XYZ file of C-alpha atoms in Angstrom:
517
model
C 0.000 0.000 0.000
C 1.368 3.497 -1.421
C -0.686 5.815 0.676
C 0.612 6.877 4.193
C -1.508 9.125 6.813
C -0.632 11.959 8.363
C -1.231 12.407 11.853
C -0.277 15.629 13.757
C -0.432 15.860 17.690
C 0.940 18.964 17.765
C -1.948 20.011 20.139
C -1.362 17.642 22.066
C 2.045 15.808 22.335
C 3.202 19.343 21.266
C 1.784 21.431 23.748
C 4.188 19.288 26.417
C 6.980 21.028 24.731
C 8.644 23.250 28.290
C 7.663 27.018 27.767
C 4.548 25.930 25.006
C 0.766 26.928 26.074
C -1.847 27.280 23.272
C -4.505 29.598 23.993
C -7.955 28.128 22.818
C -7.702 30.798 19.829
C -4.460 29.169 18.973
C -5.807 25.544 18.969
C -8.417 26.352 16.778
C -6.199 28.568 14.446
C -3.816 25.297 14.308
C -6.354 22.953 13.276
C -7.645 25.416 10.329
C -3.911 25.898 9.113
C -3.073 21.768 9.595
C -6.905 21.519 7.419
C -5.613 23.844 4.898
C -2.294 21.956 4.608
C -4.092 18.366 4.246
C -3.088 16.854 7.473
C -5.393 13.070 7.676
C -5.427 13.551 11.115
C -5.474 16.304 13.967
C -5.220 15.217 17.594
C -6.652 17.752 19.341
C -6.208 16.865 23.428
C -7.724 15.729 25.988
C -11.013 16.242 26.809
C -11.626 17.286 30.452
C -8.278 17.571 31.101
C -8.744 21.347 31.795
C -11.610 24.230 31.232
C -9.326 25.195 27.555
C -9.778 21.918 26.086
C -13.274 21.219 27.563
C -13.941 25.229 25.535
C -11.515 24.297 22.367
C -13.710 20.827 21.814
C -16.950 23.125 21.906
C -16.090 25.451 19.543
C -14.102 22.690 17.429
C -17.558 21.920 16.689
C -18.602 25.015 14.334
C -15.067 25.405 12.805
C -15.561 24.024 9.490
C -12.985 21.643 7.885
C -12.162 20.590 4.319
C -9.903 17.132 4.871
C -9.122 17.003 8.405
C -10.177 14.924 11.168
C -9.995 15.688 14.607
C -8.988 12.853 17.452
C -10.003 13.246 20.675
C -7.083 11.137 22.964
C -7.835 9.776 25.959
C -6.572 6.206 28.216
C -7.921 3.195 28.773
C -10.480 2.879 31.475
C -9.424 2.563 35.135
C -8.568 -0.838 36.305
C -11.181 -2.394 38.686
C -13.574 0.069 36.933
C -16.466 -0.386 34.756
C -16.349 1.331 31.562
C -19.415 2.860 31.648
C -18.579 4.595 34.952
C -15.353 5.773 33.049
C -15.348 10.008 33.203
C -12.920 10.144 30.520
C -15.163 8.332 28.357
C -17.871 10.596 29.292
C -16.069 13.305 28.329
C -14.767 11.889 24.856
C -18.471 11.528 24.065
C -19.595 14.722 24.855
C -16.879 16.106 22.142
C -19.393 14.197 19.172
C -16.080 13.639 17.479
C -16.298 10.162 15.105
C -12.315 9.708 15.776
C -10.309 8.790 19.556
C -7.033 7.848 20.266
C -6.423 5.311 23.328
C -2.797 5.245 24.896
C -2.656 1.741 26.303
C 0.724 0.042 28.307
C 1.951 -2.529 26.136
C 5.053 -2.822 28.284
C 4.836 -5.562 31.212
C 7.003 -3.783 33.290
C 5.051 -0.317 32.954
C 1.661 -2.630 33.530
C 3.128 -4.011 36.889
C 5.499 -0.882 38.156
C 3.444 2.135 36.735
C -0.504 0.878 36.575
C -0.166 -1.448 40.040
C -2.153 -3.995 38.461
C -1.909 -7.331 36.350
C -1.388 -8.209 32.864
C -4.581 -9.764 31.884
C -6.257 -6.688 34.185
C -4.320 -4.400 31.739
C -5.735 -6.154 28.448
C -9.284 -6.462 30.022
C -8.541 -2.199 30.091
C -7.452 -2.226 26.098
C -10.097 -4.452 25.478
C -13.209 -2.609 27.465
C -11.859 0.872 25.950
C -11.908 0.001 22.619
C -14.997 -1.720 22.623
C -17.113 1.020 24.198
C -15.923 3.810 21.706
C -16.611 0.932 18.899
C -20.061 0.011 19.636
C -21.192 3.726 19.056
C -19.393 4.156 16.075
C -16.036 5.725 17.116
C -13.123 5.418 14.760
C -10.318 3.902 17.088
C -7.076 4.418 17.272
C -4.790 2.020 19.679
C -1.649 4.304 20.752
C 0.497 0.804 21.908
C 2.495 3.266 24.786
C 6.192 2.137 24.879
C 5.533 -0.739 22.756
C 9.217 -1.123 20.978
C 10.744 -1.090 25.003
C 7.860 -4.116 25.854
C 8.509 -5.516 22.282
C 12.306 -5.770 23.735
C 11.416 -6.947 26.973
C 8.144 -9.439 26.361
C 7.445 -9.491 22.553
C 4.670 -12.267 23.520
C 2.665 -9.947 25.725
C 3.276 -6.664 23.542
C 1.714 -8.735 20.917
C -1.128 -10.025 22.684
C -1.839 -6.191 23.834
C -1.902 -5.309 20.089
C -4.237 -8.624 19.431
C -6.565 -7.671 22.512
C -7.221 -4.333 20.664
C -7.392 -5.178 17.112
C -10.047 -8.335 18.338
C -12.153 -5.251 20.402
C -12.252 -3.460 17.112
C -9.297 -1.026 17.055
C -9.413 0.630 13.789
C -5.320 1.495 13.766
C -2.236 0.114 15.843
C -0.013 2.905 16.550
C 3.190 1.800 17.958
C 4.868 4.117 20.278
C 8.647 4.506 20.766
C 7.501 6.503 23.973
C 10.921 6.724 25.757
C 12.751 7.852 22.168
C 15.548 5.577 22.946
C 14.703 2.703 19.984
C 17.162 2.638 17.215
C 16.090 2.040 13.675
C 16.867 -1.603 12.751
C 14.901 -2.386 15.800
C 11.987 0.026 15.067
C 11.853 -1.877 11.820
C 12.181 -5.399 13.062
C 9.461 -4.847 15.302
C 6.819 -3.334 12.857
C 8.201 -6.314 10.432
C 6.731 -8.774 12.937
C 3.480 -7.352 14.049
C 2.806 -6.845 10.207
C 3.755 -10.793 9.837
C 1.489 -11.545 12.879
C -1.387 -10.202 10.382
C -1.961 -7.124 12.893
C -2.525 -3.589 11.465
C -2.900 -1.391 10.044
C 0.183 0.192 11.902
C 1.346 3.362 12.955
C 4.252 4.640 14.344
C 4.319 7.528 16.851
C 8.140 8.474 17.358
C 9.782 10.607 20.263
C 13.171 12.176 19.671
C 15.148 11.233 22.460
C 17.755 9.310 21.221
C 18.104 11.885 17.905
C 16.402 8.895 15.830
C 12.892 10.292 15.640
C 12.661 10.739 11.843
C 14.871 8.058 10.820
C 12.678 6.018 13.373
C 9.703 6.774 11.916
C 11.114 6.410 8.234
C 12.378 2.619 8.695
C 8.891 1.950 10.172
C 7.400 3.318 6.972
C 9.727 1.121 4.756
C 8.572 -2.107 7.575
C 5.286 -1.589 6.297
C 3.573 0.954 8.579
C 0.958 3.151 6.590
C 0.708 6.402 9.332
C 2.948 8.308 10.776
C 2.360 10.574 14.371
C 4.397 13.883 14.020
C 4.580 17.629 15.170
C 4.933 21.015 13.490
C 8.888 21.766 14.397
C 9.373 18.416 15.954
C 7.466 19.680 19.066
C 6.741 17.457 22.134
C 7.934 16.389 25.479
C 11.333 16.296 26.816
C 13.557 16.530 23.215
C 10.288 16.706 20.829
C 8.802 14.322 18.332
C 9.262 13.288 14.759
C 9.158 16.681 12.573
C 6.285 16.828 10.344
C 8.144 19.329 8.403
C 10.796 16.374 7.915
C 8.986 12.983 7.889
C 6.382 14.095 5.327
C 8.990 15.908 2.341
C 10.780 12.520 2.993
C 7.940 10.336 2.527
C 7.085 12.622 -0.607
C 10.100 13.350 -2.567
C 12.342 10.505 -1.156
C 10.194 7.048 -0.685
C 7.443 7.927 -2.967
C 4.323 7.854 -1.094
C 1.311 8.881 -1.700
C -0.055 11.657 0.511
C -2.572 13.886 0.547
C 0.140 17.022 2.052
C 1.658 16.521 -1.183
C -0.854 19.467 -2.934
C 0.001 21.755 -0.545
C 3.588 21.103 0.454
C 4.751 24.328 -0.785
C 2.780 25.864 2.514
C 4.979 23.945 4.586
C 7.400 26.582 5.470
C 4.656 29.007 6.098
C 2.922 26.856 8.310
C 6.107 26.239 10.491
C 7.274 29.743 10.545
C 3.593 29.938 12.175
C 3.887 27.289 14.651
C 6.935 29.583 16.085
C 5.510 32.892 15.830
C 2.693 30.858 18.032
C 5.024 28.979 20.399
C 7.289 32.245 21.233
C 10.672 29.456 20.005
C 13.186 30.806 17.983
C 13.259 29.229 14.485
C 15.780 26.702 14.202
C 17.596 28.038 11.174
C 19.802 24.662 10.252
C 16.054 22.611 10.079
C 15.743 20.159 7.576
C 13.775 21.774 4.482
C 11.867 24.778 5.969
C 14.893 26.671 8.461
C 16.147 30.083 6.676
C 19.672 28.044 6.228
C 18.749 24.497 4.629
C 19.022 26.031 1.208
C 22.103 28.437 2.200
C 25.203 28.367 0.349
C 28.382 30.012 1.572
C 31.225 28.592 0.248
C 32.315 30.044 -3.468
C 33.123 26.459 -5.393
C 29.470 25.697 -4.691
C 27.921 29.003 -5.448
C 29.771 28.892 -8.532
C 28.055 25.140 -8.825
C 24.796 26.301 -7.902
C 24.462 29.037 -10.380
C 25.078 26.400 -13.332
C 22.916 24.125 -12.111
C 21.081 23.679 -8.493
C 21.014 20.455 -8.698
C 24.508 20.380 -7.826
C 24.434 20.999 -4.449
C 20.637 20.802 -3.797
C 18.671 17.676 -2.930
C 15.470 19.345 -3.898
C 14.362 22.120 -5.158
C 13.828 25.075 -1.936
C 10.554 26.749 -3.645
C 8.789 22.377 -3.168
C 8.306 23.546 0.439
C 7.867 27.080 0.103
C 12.035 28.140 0.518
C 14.100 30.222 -0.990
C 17.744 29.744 -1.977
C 20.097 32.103 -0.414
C 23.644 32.781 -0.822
C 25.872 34.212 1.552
C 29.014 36.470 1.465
C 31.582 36.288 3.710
C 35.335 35.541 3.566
C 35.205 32.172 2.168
C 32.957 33.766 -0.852
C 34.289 33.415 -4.360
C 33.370 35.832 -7.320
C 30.501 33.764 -7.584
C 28.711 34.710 -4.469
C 29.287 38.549 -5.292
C 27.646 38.128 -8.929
C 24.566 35.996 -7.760
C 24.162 39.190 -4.839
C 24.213 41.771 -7.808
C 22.341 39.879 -9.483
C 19.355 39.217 -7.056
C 18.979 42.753 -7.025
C 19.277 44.064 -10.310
C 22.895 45.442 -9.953
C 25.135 45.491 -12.908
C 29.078 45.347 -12.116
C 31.799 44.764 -14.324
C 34.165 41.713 -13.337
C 36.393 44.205 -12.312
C 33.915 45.876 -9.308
C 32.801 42.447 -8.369
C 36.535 41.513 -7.942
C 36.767 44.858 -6.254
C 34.126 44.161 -3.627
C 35.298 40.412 -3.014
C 38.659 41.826 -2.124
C 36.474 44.695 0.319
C 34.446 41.486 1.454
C 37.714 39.464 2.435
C 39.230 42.274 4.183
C 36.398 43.320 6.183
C 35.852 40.118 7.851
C 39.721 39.777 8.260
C 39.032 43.241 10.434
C 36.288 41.281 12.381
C 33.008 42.322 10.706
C 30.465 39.335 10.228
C 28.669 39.964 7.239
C 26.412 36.861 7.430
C 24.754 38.714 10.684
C 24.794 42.345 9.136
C 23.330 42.718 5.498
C 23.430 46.242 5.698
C 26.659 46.349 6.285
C 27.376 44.728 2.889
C 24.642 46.302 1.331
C 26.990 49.716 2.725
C 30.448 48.068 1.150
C 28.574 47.242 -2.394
C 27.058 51.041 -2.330
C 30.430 52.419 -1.554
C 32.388 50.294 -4.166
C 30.006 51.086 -6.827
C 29.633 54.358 -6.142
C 25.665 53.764 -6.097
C 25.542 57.526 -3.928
C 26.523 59.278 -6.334
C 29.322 61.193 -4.311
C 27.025 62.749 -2.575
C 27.837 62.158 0.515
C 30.328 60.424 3.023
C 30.469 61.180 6.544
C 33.678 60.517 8.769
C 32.788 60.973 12.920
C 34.247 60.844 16.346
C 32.646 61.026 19.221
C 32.706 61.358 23.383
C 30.399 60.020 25.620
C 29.682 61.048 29.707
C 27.098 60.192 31.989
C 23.898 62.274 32.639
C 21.110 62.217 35.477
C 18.754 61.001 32.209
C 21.366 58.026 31.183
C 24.241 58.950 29.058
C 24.931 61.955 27.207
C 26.850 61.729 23.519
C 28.632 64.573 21.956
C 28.966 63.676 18.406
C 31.023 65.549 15.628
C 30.142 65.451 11.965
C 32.218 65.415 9.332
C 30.286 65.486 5.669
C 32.147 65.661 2.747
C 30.123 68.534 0.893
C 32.384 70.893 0.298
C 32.607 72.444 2.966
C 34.601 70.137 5.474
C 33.106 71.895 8.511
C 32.500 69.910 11.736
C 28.909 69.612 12.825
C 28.165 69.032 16.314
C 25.060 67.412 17.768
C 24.081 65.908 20.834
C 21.521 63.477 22.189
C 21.041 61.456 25.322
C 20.006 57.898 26.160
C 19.639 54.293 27.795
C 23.147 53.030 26.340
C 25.864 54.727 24.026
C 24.136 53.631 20.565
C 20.956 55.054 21.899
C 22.128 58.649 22.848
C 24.436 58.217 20.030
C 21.371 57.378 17.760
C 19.615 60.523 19.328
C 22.873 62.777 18.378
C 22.822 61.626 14.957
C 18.724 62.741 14.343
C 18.056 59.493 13.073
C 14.520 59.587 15.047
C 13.697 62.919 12.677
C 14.857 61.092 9.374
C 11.718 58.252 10.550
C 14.420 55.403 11.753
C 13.523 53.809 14.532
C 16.486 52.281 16.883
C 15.108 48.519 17.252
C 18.279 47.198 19.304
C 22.002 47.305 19.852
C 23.590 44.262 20.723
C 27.663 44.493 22.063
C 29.859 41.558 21.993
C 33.534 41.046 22.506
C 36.282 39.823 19.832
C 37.855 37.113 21.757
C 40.561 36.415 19.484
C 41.577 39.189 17.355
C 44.970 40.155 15.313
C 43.852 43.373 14.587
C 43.128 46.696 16.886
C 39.068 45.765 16.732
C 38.502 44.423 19.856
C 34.389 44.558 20.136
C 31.516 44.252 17.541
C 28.388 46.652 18.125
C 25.086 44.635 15.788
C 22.408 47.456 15.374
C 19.397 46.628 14.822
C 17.018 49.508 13.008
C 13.860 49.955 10.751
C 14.171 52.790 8.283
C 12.265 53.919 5.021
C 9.845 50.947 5.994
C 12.545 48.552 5.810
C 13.811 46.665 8.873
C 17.710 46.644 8.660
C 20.903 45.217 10.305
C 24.665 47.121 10.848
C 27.380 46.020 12.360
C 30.154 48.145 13.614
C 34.169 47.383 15.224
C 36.253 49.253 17.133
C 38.724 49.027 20.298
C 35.594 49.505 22.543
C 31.588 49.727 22.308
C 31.656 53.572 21.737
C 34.242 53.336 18.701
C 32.289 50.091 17.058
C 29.089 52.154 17.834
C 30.074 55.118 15.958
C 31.100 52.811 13.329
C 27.859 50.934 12.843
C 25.939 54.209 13.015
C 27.963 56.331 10.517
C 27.494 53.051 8.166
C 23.436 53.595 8.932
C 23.813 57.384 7.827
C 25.676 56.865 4.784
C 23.392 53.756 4.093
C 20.182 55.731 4.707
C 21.285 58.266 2.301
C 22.592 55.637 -0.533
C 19.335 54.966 -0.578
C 17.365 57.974 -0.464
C 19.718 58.927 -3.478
C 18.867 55.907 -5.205
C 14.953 56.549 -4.773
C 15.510 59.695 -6.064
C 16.707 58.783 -9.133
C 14.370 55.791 -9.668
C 11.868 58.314 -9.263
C 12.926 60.824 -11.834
C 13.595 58.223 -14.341
């Protein structure tokens, strides 16, 4: 069977990730975006758990969906309890969802150490569970809890747990590598054998503990399992769960498979960038197929590659899953990597400026700029090496800094070259040196807004710079990024920001002309 399903607990399993808490409004905004993207299934929590997912299940039920369905997850009944008396149960019902997962202990040892109870008490649980959601109609879905640990432990009885719930009606086996610590060959072995035991069909529901979550949940694919349980981001307890943004590409581009994601797997990098916006976590930029990096090139010979043919150094093509190839410029760039920047912004050079610019490029980092973390600050060598201002203007500035009852004060002396060569002194006050030296400079009249100022130390340096100052600032509606050296904050400071004001006016120049042509 081609097909696999798609089953995201991000709501769930996800939510367990330290520092994550989904308002109601998020949960509900999640399962229209997960619709959208043609997720099979959506796991949306627990009901009566807490007052948010008791409210999220109620107005679940006028959000309308296109593909999705919605799982409500729950455990098996109580032992020594009757089902019917069961108030998770109740409370699944009252959801009217058609679809439930049930987490059941298919480890002996959990059954004994964790429940307090006996084996065949723990399979009369599976077996009640299932039953009761089956008999009114309930699409089941067995989550086998730590099933590869009791598969290493007791195969016999994690089989007979997976047997006691298919014979009660369970529509899918999901088996759970719960701890994270299985490693492929024996994910695969074990979904071999309960597919040769004639049990299914099988899921696998991987966590990431041991790094193996994808490649887990990959070689159970290839066994012959036909869903797969995943998160936006790789999201979940402890080190996270199998990446949907990973598995399903994979499955897609690498092993074939039929999904019904594959439409709309050009949203996935939207739908991620989402998920982090919503979670507060800082996009992992080195992801798999949807960080800011996993289509970055840096070094020349393969820029040089790329821009004959992508497929040279690129698995896939970024724009599949809604990236974007970058290239980057830094010291280990090759004339390559200046061309394709030109190029990606409709600047013409001759080989000579690009060769020109690569040698600025080299030297600057050699000084201790990072030009990866500071486009500006290229975009400010390229303006200056092509002249793009015109000659209008270049400022040179010095400055001295004291402190104030109101923070710190900053004299700051201008030097402009129009003509003239007279000094122009300003002032301003503020927080930190950038600040009052942002003030000084009447950036705040000129509409630039000072977003931060961040001040680190060159540990190992051959040259006088011994700090970096990375401003942060928005400016002409554009959100931009300088970085500045010196021997201490107030030198690299006046650096970055004299970079800004020539910048800023590179580009007012540049507007100007646009708009008179």
């Amino acid at each position: 069977m081609n097909r696999v399903y798609v089953y995201d607990t991000t709501l769930r399993d996800g939510a367990q990730t330290e520092g994550v808490s989904f308002s109601v409004a998020d949960k509900l905004d999640v399962v229209a975006r997960l619709d959208q993207l043609g997720v099979d299934y959506i796991e949306g929590g627990w009901p009566g758990s807490n007052a948010k997912d008791l409210e999220f299940f109620y107005r679940l039920k006028s959000l309308p969906l296109r593909h999705s369905r919605v799982v409500a997850f729950t455990s098996t009944r109580r032992k020594g309890q009757k089902i019917e008396q069961d108030e998770p149960m109740k409370m699944v019902l009252g959801t009217d969802l058609a679809h439930c997962a049930v987490v059941g202990k298919t480890w002996d040892f959990h059954v004994e150490k964790a429940l307090q109870t006996d084996l065949q008490e723990n399979l009369a649980m599976i077996r009640d569970t299932v039953k009761f959601l089956k008999d009114r109609d309930i699409e089941v879905l067995f989550d086998a809890e730590h099933f590869f640990d009791g598969y290493q432990h007791n195969s016999a009885y994690a089989l007979e747990a997976l047997y006691t719930a298919k014979n009660a009606g369970a529509d899918w086996l999901i088996l759970c590598d719960t701890n994270g610590g299985s490693l492929p060959s024996e994910v695969a072995r074990a979904v071999a054998d309960v597919r040769t035991n004639g049990l299914g069909p099988v899921g696998i529901h991987a966590h990431n503990d041991g790094g193996l979550a994808i490649a887990n949940t990959l070689f159970a694919v290839d066994a012959g399992a036909t869903q797969v349980q995943v998160t936006v981001n790789g999201l979940g307890e402890r080190c996270g769960n199998a990446d949907l943004c990973s598995v399903v590409p994979n499955l897609i581009h690498k092993m074939k498979r039929d999904c019904a994601m594959g439409e709309r797997l050009r949203e996935l990098k939207s739908v991620s960038e989402h998920l982090y916006t919503l979670t507060g976590i800082k996009p992992d930029a080195h992801q798999p197929y949807v960080g800011r990096s996993a289509f970055a090139h840096k070094a020349g010979i393969h820029v040089s590659a790329v821009m004959r043919d992508p497929k040279l150094y690129e698995h896939l093509a970024p724009d599949a899953v809604g990236n974007e190839r970058r290239v980057l410029v830094s010291e280990l760039s090759g004339a390559s990597n200046i061309a394709f920047y030109l190029e990606s912004r409709g600047i013409q050079a001759t080989s000579a400026q690009i060769q020109e610019i690569l040698r600025q490029v080299k030297s600057a980092e050699q000084m201790g700029y990072v030009l990866e973390q500071a486009p500006e600050t290229l975009e400010w060598i390229v303006s200056r090496a092509l002249a793009l201002g015109k000659g209008k203007t270049f400022f040179h500035a010095s400055a001295q800094c004291h402190s104030v009852e109101q923070g710190i004060e900053c004299h700051w002396q201008w030097l402009r070259d129009e003509g003239d060569h007279q000094m122009k002194p300003s002032v301003g006050v503020g927080r930190t040196e950038t600040e009052a030296l942002f003030n000084a400079a009447g950036f705040g009249a000129q509409g630039a807004t000072l977003i931060s100022a961040i001040t680190t130390e060159i540990i190992h340096s051959d040259q006088s710079a011994r700090c970096r100052v990375r401003v942060e600032f928005e400016a002409l509606e554009r959100y931009g990024c300088v970085m500045g050296i010196g021997y201490d904050s107030l030198s690299a400071s006046v650096d970055a920001l004299t970079q800004m004001a020539e910048l800023l006016q590179f580009r007012q120049v540049q507007k100007t002309t646009e708009t008179a042509v």
